[in-house]
Short mmCIF file of C-alpha atoms in Angstrom, two decimals:
data_model
loop_
_atom_site.label_atom_id
_atom_site.label_comp_id
_atom_site.label_asym_id
_atom_site.label_seq_id
_atom_site.Cartn_x
_atom_site.Cartn_y
_atom_site.Cartn_z
CA MET A 26 -18.29 -10.45 4.83
CA VAL A 27 -15.48 -12.99 5.69
CA LYS A 28 -12.11 -11.64 4.93
CA GLU A 29 -9.64 -13.40 2.81
CA PRO A 30 -6.76 -15.03 4.82
CA VAL A 31 -3.57 -13.31 4.90
CA ARG A 32 -0.32 -15.23 4.56
CA VAL A 33 2.19 -14.63 7.08
CA LEU A 34 5.66 -15.85 6.94
CA VAL A 35 7.80 -16.49 10.06
CA THR A 36 11.59 -17.72 9.38
CA GLY A 37 13.39 -19.42 12.02
CA ALA A 38 10.03 -20.66 13.23
CA ALA A 39 11.07 -23.54 15.16
CA GLY A 40 13.25 -21.40 17.39
CA GLN A 41 12.50 -19.68 20.68
CA ILE A 42 10.91 -16.52 19.22
CA GLY A 43 9.12 -18.47 16.44
CA TYR A 44 7.67 -20.68 18.91
CA ALA A 45 6.27 -17.82 21.02
CA LEU A 46 5.07 -15.80 17.95
CA VAL A 47 3.36 -18.27 15.74
CA PRO A 48 0.28 -18.87 18.33
CA MET A 49 -0.13 -14.95 18.56
CA ILE A 50 -0.52 -14.65 15.04
CA ALA A 51 -2.78 -17.54 14.82
CA ARG A 52 -4.83 -16.08 17.56
CA GLY A 53 -5.30 -12.95 15.86
CA VAL A 54 -2.84 -10.60 17.86
CA MET A 55 -1.11 -9.45 14.94
CA LEU A 56 -3.63 -8.81 12.24
CA GLY A 57 -7.09 -8.48 14.17
CA ALA A 58 -9.46 -10.79 15.88
CA ASP A 59 -11.47 -11.08 12.65
CA GLN A 60 -8.57 -11.62 10.06
CA PRO A 61 -8.04 -15.36 8.95
CA VAL A 62 -4.50 -16.17 8.48
CA ILE A 63 -2.29 -18.85 6.61
CA LEU A 64 0.86 -19.51 8.57
CA HIS A 65 4.18 -20.19 6.46
CA MET A 66 7.01 -21.40 8.60
CA LEU A 67 10.67 -21.95 7.47
CA ASP A 68 13.37 -23.12 9.22
CA ILE A 69 16.75 -24.83 8.51
CA PRO A 70 16.91 -28.69 7.53
CA PRO A 71 18.43 -29.56 10.70
CA ALA A 72 15.24 -28.12 12.53
CA ALA A 73 12.87 -29.88 10.12
CA GLU A 74 11.56 -32.30 13.04
CA ALA A 75 11.02 -29.56 15.48
CA LEU A 76 9.40 -27.49 12.90
CA ASN A 77 6.94 -30.41 12.32
CA GLY A 78 6.23 -30.50 15.91
CA VAL A 79 5.24 -26.86 15.99
CA LYS A 80 2.90 -27.41 13.06
CA MET A 81 1.33 -30.59 15.05
CA GLU A 82 0.79 -28.20 17.95
CA LEU A 83 -0.78 -25.46 15.77
CA VAL A 84 -3.28 -28.21 14.41
CA ASP A 85 -4.01 -29.23 18.03
CA ALA A 86 -4.52 -25.80 19.31
CA ALA A 87 -7.53 -25.52 16.92
CA PHE A 88 -7.49 -21.79 16.36
CA PRO A 89 -10.37 -20.65 14.51
CA LEU A 90 -8.44 -17.92 12.45
CA LEU A 91 -5.85 -20.39 11.37
CA LYS A 92 -6.68 -21.68 7.69
CA GLY A 93 -3.73 -23.45 6.75
CA VAL A 94 0.02 -24.18 7.90
CA VAL A 95 3.01 -24.51 5.45
CA ALA A 96 5.98 -25.75 7.60
CA THR A 97 9.10 -26.37 5.13
CA THR A 98 12.78 -26.01 4.86
CA ASP A 99 12.35 -24.73 1.30
CA VAL A 100 12.83 -20.88 1.02
CA VAL A 101 10.73 -20.64 -2.16
CA GLU A 102 7.72 -22.72 -0.90
CA ALA A 103 8.02 -20.57 2.15
CA CYS A 104 7.84 -17.15 0.45
CA THR A 105 5.38 -17.98 -2.31
CA GLY A 106 2.32 -15.73 -1.94
CA VAL A 107 3.15 -14.25 1.40
CA ASN A 108 1.80 -10.80 2.26
CA VAL A 109 3.65 -10.38 5.50
CA ALA A 110 7.11 -11.78 6.26
CA VAL A 111 8.66 -11.76 9.85
CA MET A 112 12.34 -12.53 9.61
CA VAL A 113 13.49 -14.41 12.85
CA GLY A 114 15.85 -16.81 11.42
CA GLY A 115 19.45 -15.69 11.39
CA PHE A 116 22.76 -16.66 12.50
CA PRO A 117 23.34 -15.83 16.13
CA ARG A 118 26.76 -14.64 17.49
CA LYS A 119 28.60 -17.33 19.33
CA GLU A 120 31.34 -17.04 21.78
CA GLY A 121 34.85 -16.19 20.25
CA MET A 122 33.29 -14.82 16.93
CA GLU A 123 34.20 -11.70 15.36
CA ARG A 124 31.54 -9.32 14.30
CA LYS A 125 32.44 -9.51 10.90
CA ASP A 126 32.01 -13.57 11.05
CA VAL A 127 28.64 -13.07 12.17
CA MET A 128 27.73 -10.28 9.76
CA SER A 129 29.12 -12.39 6.83
CA LYS A 130 26.82 -15.29 7.89
CA ASN A 131 23.68 -13.07 8.14
CA VAL A 132 24.71 -11.28 4.72
CA SER A 133 24.56 -14.73 2.87
CA ILE A 134 21.13 -15.75 4.64
CA TYR A 135 19.46 -12.29 3.90
CA LYS A 136 20.78 -12.30 0.40
CA SER A 137 19.16 -15.59 -0.58
CA GLN A 138 15.88 -14.77 1.37
CA ALA A 139 15.67 -11.25 -0.26
CA SER A 140 15.75 -13.23 -3.69
CA ALA A 141 13.21 -15.66 -2.64
CA LEU A 142 10.69 -12.80 -1.38
CA GLU A 143 11.35 -10.54 -4.35
CA GLN A 144 10.49 -13.34 -6.74
CA HIS A 145 7.67 -15.22 -4.91
CA ALA A 146 5.91 -13.14 -2.30
CA ALA A 147 2.92 -11.23 -3.02
CA PRO A 148 2.97 -7.87 -4.35
CA ASN A 149 3.31 -5.21 -1.59
CA CYS A 150 4.47 -7.75 1.17
CA LYS A 151 5.35 -6.11 4.29
CA VAL A 152 8.73 -7.20 5.82
CA LEU A 153 9.96 -7.12 9.29
CA VAL A 154 13.31 -8.33 10.02
CA VAL A 155 13.84 -9.43 13.87
CA ALA A 156 17.18 -11.38 13.61
CA ASN A 157 20.36 -9.48 14.75
CA PRO A 158 22.01 -7.36 13.57
CA ALA A 159 18.42 -6.42 12.60
CA ASN A 160 18.93 -3.06 10.99
CA THR A 161 21.86 -4.33 8.61
CA ASN A 162 20.00 -7.45 7.90
CA ALA A 163 17.02 -5.37 6.78
CA LEU A 164 19.31 -3.29 4.56
CA ILE A 165 20.86 -6.35 3.18
CA LEU A 166 17.38 -7.60 2.33
CA LYS A 167 16.52 -4.20 0.69
CA GLU A 168 19.51 -4.14 -1.45
CA PHE A 169 19.12 -7.58 -2.73
CA ALA A 170 15.18 -7.22 -3.32
CA PRO A 171 15.06 -4.03 -5.46
CA SER A 172 11.56 -4.51 -6.61
CA ILE A 173 10.20 -4.64 -3.10
CA PRO A 174 9.54 -1.07 -2.18
CA ALA A 175 12.14 0.30 0.48
CA LYS A 176 9.28 1.50 2.60
CA ASN A 177 8.18 -2.00 2.82
CA ILE A 178 11.35 -3.28 4.66
CA THR A 179 11.56 -2.60 8.20
CA CYS A 180 13.16 -3.93 11.41
CA LEU A 181 12.19 -4.37 15.00
CA THR A 182 12.73 -1.77 17.52
CA ARG A 183 9.40 -1.97 18.97
CA LEU A 184 10.79 -4.16 21.50
CA ASP A 185 13.32 -1.55 22.92
CA HIS A 186 10.04 0.93 22.36
CA ASN A 187 8.05 -1.25 24.78
CA ARG A 188 10.99 -1.83 27.22
CA ALA A 189 11.19 2.10 27.65
CA LEU A 190 7.36 2.28 28.19
CA GLY A 191 7.87 -0.49 30.75
CA GLN A 192 10.66 1.04 32.61
CA ILE A 193 8.58 4.66 32.94
CA SER A 194 5.72 2.66 34.07
CA GLU A 195 7.58 0.84 36.72
CA LYS A 196 9.25 3.93 37.98
CA LEU A 197 6.05 6.11 38.21
CA ASN A 198 4.18 3.26 39.34
CA VAL A 199 1.33 3.95 36.56
CA GLN A 200 -0.43 1.52 34.17
CA VAL A 201 1.91 1.05 30.76
CA SER A 202 -1.14 1.95 28.58
CA ASP A 203 -0.86 5.38 30.12
CA VAL A 204 2.45 6.14 28.84
CA LYS A 205 3.16 6.99 25.26
CA ASN A 206 5.43 8.71 22.89
CA VAL A 207 8.94 7.44 23.94
CA ILE A 208 11.26 7.11 21.00
CA ILE A 209 13.92 4.68 20.09
CA TRP A 210 16.51 6.25 17.73
CA GLY A 211 19.06 4.33 15.43
CA ASN A 212 20.23 1.02 15.78
CA HIS A 213 18.87 -1.95 17.76
CA SER A 214 21.88 -2.53 19.62
CA SER A 215 23.45 -1.21 22.81
CA SER A 216 24.08 2.32 21.11
CA GLN A 217 20.27 2.96 20.54
CA TYR A 218 19.04 6.02 22.20
CA PRO A 219 15.69 5.78 24.26
CA ASP A 220 14.43 9.33 24.26
CA VAL A 221 11.59 10.46 26.67
CA ASN A 222 11.95 14.32 26.03
CA HIS A 223 8.41 13.90 24.01
CA ALA A 224 6.87 11.33 26.14
CA THR A 225 3.70 11.75 28.19
CA VAL A 226 1.65 9.97 30.91
CA MET A 227 -1.96 10.37 30.98
CA THR A 228 -2.84 11.33 34.92
CA PRO A 229 -6.36 12.13 36.32
CA SER A 230 -5.53 15.82 35.46
CA GLY A 231 -4.62 15.15 31.89
CA GLU A 232 -1.45 14.26 29.87
CA LYS A 233 1.77 15.21 31.52
CA PRO A 234 5.49 15.27 30.27
CA VAL A 235 7.30 12.23 31.62
CA ARG A 236 10.17 14.43 32.75
CA GLU A 237 8.10 16.50 34.60
CA LEU A 238 6.63 13.65 36.55
CA VAL A 239 9.96 11.51 37.01
CA LYS A 240 11.54 14.69 38.40
CA ASP A 241 14.97 12.98 38.23
CA ASP A 242 16.88 13.90 35.09
CA ALA A 243 19.90 11.96 36.27
CA TRP A 244 18.11 8.77 36.06
CA LEU A 245 16.38 9.60 32.92
CA ASN A 246 19.91 10.44 31.34
CA GLY A 247 21.55 7.45 33.02
CA GLU A 248 20.26 4.45 34.40
CA PHE A 249 17.06 4.61 32.39
CA ILE A 250 18.93 4.79 29.12
CA THR A 251 21.55 1.99 29.80
CA THR A 252 18.79 -0.35 31.45
CA VAL A 253 16.70 -0.14 28.17
CA GLN A 254 19.91 -0.64 26.16
CA GLN A 255 21.21 -3.47 27.72
CA ARG A 256 17.90 -5.06 28.74
CA GLY A 257 18.43 -8.17 26.30
CA ALA A 258 21.61 -8.94 27.87
CA ALA A 259 19.98 -8.75 31.49
CA ILE A 260 17.31 -11.21 30.30
CA ILE A 261 20.00 -13.54 28.76
CA LYS A 262 21.59 -13.61 32.41
CA ALA A 263 18.31 -14.29 34.22
CA ARG A 264 16.98 -16.93 31.78
CA LYS A 265 19.96 -18.21 30.41
CA LEU A 266 18.15 -17.53 27.16
CA SER A 267 17.34 -14.67 24.89
CA SER A 268 13.96 -12.66 25.26
CA ALA A 269 11.36 -14.51 23.03
CA LEU A 270 7.93 -13.91 24.49
CA SER A 271 8.68 -10.11 24.57
CA ALA A 272 10.28 -9.93 21.13
CA ALA A 273 7.36 -12.02 19.55
CA SER A 274 4.76 -9.61 21.29
CA ALA A 275 6.87 -6.67 19.92
CA ALA A 276 6.65 -8.13 16.40
CA CYS A 277 2.98 -8.42 16.63
CA ASP A 278 2.63 -4.82 17.67
CA HIS A 279 4.96 -3.59 15.03
CA ILE A 280 2.90 -5.38 12.23
CA ARG A 281 -0.44 -4.72 13.84
CA ASP A 282 0.15 -0.69 13.90
CA TRP A 283 1.71 -0.62 10.65
CA VAL A 284 -1.33 -2.39 8.87
CA LEU A 285 -4.07 -1.03 10.99
CA GLY A 286 -2.75 2.29 12.07
CA THR A 287 -1.52 4.02 15.15
CA PRO A 288 -3.97 5.57 17.31
CA GLU A 289 -4.44 9.55 16.92
CA GLY A 290 -1.79 11.55 18.88
CA THR A 291 0.48 8.25 19.50
CA TRP A 292 3.62 7.50 17.54
CA VAL A 293 5.69 4.19 17.79
CA SER A 294 9.29 3.31 16.98
CA MET A 295 10.24 1.37 13.64
CA GLY A 296 13.52 0.74 12.00
CA VAL A 297 12.94 2.16 8.66
CA TYR A 298 15.10 3.39 5.47
CA SER A 299 16.24 6.69 6.40
CA ASP A 300 15.81 9.67 4.23
CA GLY A 301 18.14 11.72 6.26
CA SER A 302 15.49 13.06 8.72
CA TYR A 303 16.88 14.45 11.92
CA ASN A 304 20.22 14.52 10.14
CA ALA A 305 20.70 10.74 10.61
CA PRO A 306 22.57 9.09 8.07
CA ALA A 307 20.52 8.49 4.79
CA GLY A 308 20.53 5.00 3.17
CA VAL A 309 20.66 2.88 6.43
CA ILE A 310 17.78 1.41 8.36
CA TYR A 311 17.48 3.87 11.33
CA SER A 312 14.79 3.81 14.06
CA PHE A 313 12.45 6.74 13.98
CA PRO A 314 9.30 7.96 15.83
CA VAL A 315 6.51 6.99 13.06
CA THR A 316 2.86 7.23 12.92
CA CYS A 317 1.02 4.62 10.56
CA LYS A 318 -2.35 5.06 8.58
CA ASN A 319 -3.70 3.02 5.58
CA GLY A 320 -0.78 0.52 5.81
CA GLU A 321 2.00 3.13 5.41
CA TRP A 322 4.32 4.69 7.92
CA THR A 323 5.35 8.31 8.07
CA ILE A 324 8.13 9.77 10.19
CA VAL A 325 7.11 12.17 12.76
CA GLN A 326 8.86 15.74 11.87
CA GLY A 327 9.53 18.68 13.61
CA LEU A 328 10.58 17.43 17.16
CA ALA A 329 13.16 19.46 19.10
CA ILE A 330 16.44 17.56 19.57
CA ASP A 331 18.52 18.85 22.60
CA GLU A 332 22.48 18.77 22.49
CA PHE A 333 22.32 15.63 24.74
CA SER A 334 20.21 14.03 22.38
CA ARG A 335 21.90 14.99 19.21
CA LYS A 336 25.21 13.41 20.43
CA LYS A 337 23.33 10.08 21.03
CA LEU A 338 21.55 10.18 17.63
CA ASP A 339 24.91 10.91 15.89
CA LEU A 340 26.67 8.03 17.86
CA THR A 341 23.96 5.43 16.85
CA GLY A 342 23.96 6.59 13.44
CA GLN A 343 27.73 6.37 13.01
CA GLU A 344 27.50 2.76 14.34
CA LEU A 345 24.93 2.00 11.71
CA THR A 346 27.07 3.54 8.91
CA GLU A 347 29.99 1.39 10.35
CA GLU A 348 27.97 -1.76 10.07
CA LYS A 349 26.74 -1.11 6.57
CA GLU A 350 30.57 -0.78 5.35
CA LEU A 351 31.19 -4.11 7.10
CA ALA A 352 28.33 -5.93 5.44
CA TYR A 353 29.29 -4.55 2.14
CA SER A 354 32.84 -5.62 2.53
CA CYS A 355 31.16 -9.24 3.16
CA LEU A 356 29.81 -8.97 -0.32
CA SER A 357 33.15 -8.15 -2.06
#
């Protein structure tokens, strides 16, 4: 039986991440090789011509799964009937700008997009915020779209999760697919805590803890953490542009696992509305280890948190609480 097409919104679709992301969605990387899609692409009026160019290329690629393309600068048209919304568009921080200035610009963008999604998206629309500050942009969206269930609004920390998997795989010279259950705790910022205390590697003699195989706690508690935390900046330094390909790929991973489920015994990192698990602050969007089944995520409970980790979880939680206060001050 042929499946009904799923409508997927990408905002900021003419930008770098958008340009990397839309062909992945059209090829079935996000929702599966048997799931037809209709792409809704939104960008700002100055990018309208570039957006139309992306639409032309999507037509030229003749993707069998792509059943339609909406390319628009109108937020209502973009949000109408969408089942999945990937919010890539935002206001980037420019040199000399204060954090509050960036926050204020993004608060107004996410406030208006929240209203459009709430009024026009399909019921049970799943939302993934990619644009930074991702956790707080997602929180603003949640606040201004009260009828969208809080569990349906998430932010991207899968990029950091994948970066952590990549670093362990490189260090141990193993396949990245054999490494699992790293965790990104907290904020998608340099305060995030990449945690390997529960991570394992599949070896010829079975699953082994990452710490046991690496045998270098100084590296795992130091350079490994800072490399993952600052990887975005390292890519900007190397490419003179921010990471796009890896961010687009991580967005596909995030939605795919959320919709289609995580493999048995494997968890992933997602920024979700905190219920206070692991003594994280409640009422912010915080990255936790989650498993997904039947389109729902569940925070993995009962993991031991050592003293070193506790401090890191608290630090990133404190930053998120401060960001929330800053964002709310932009509303008053």
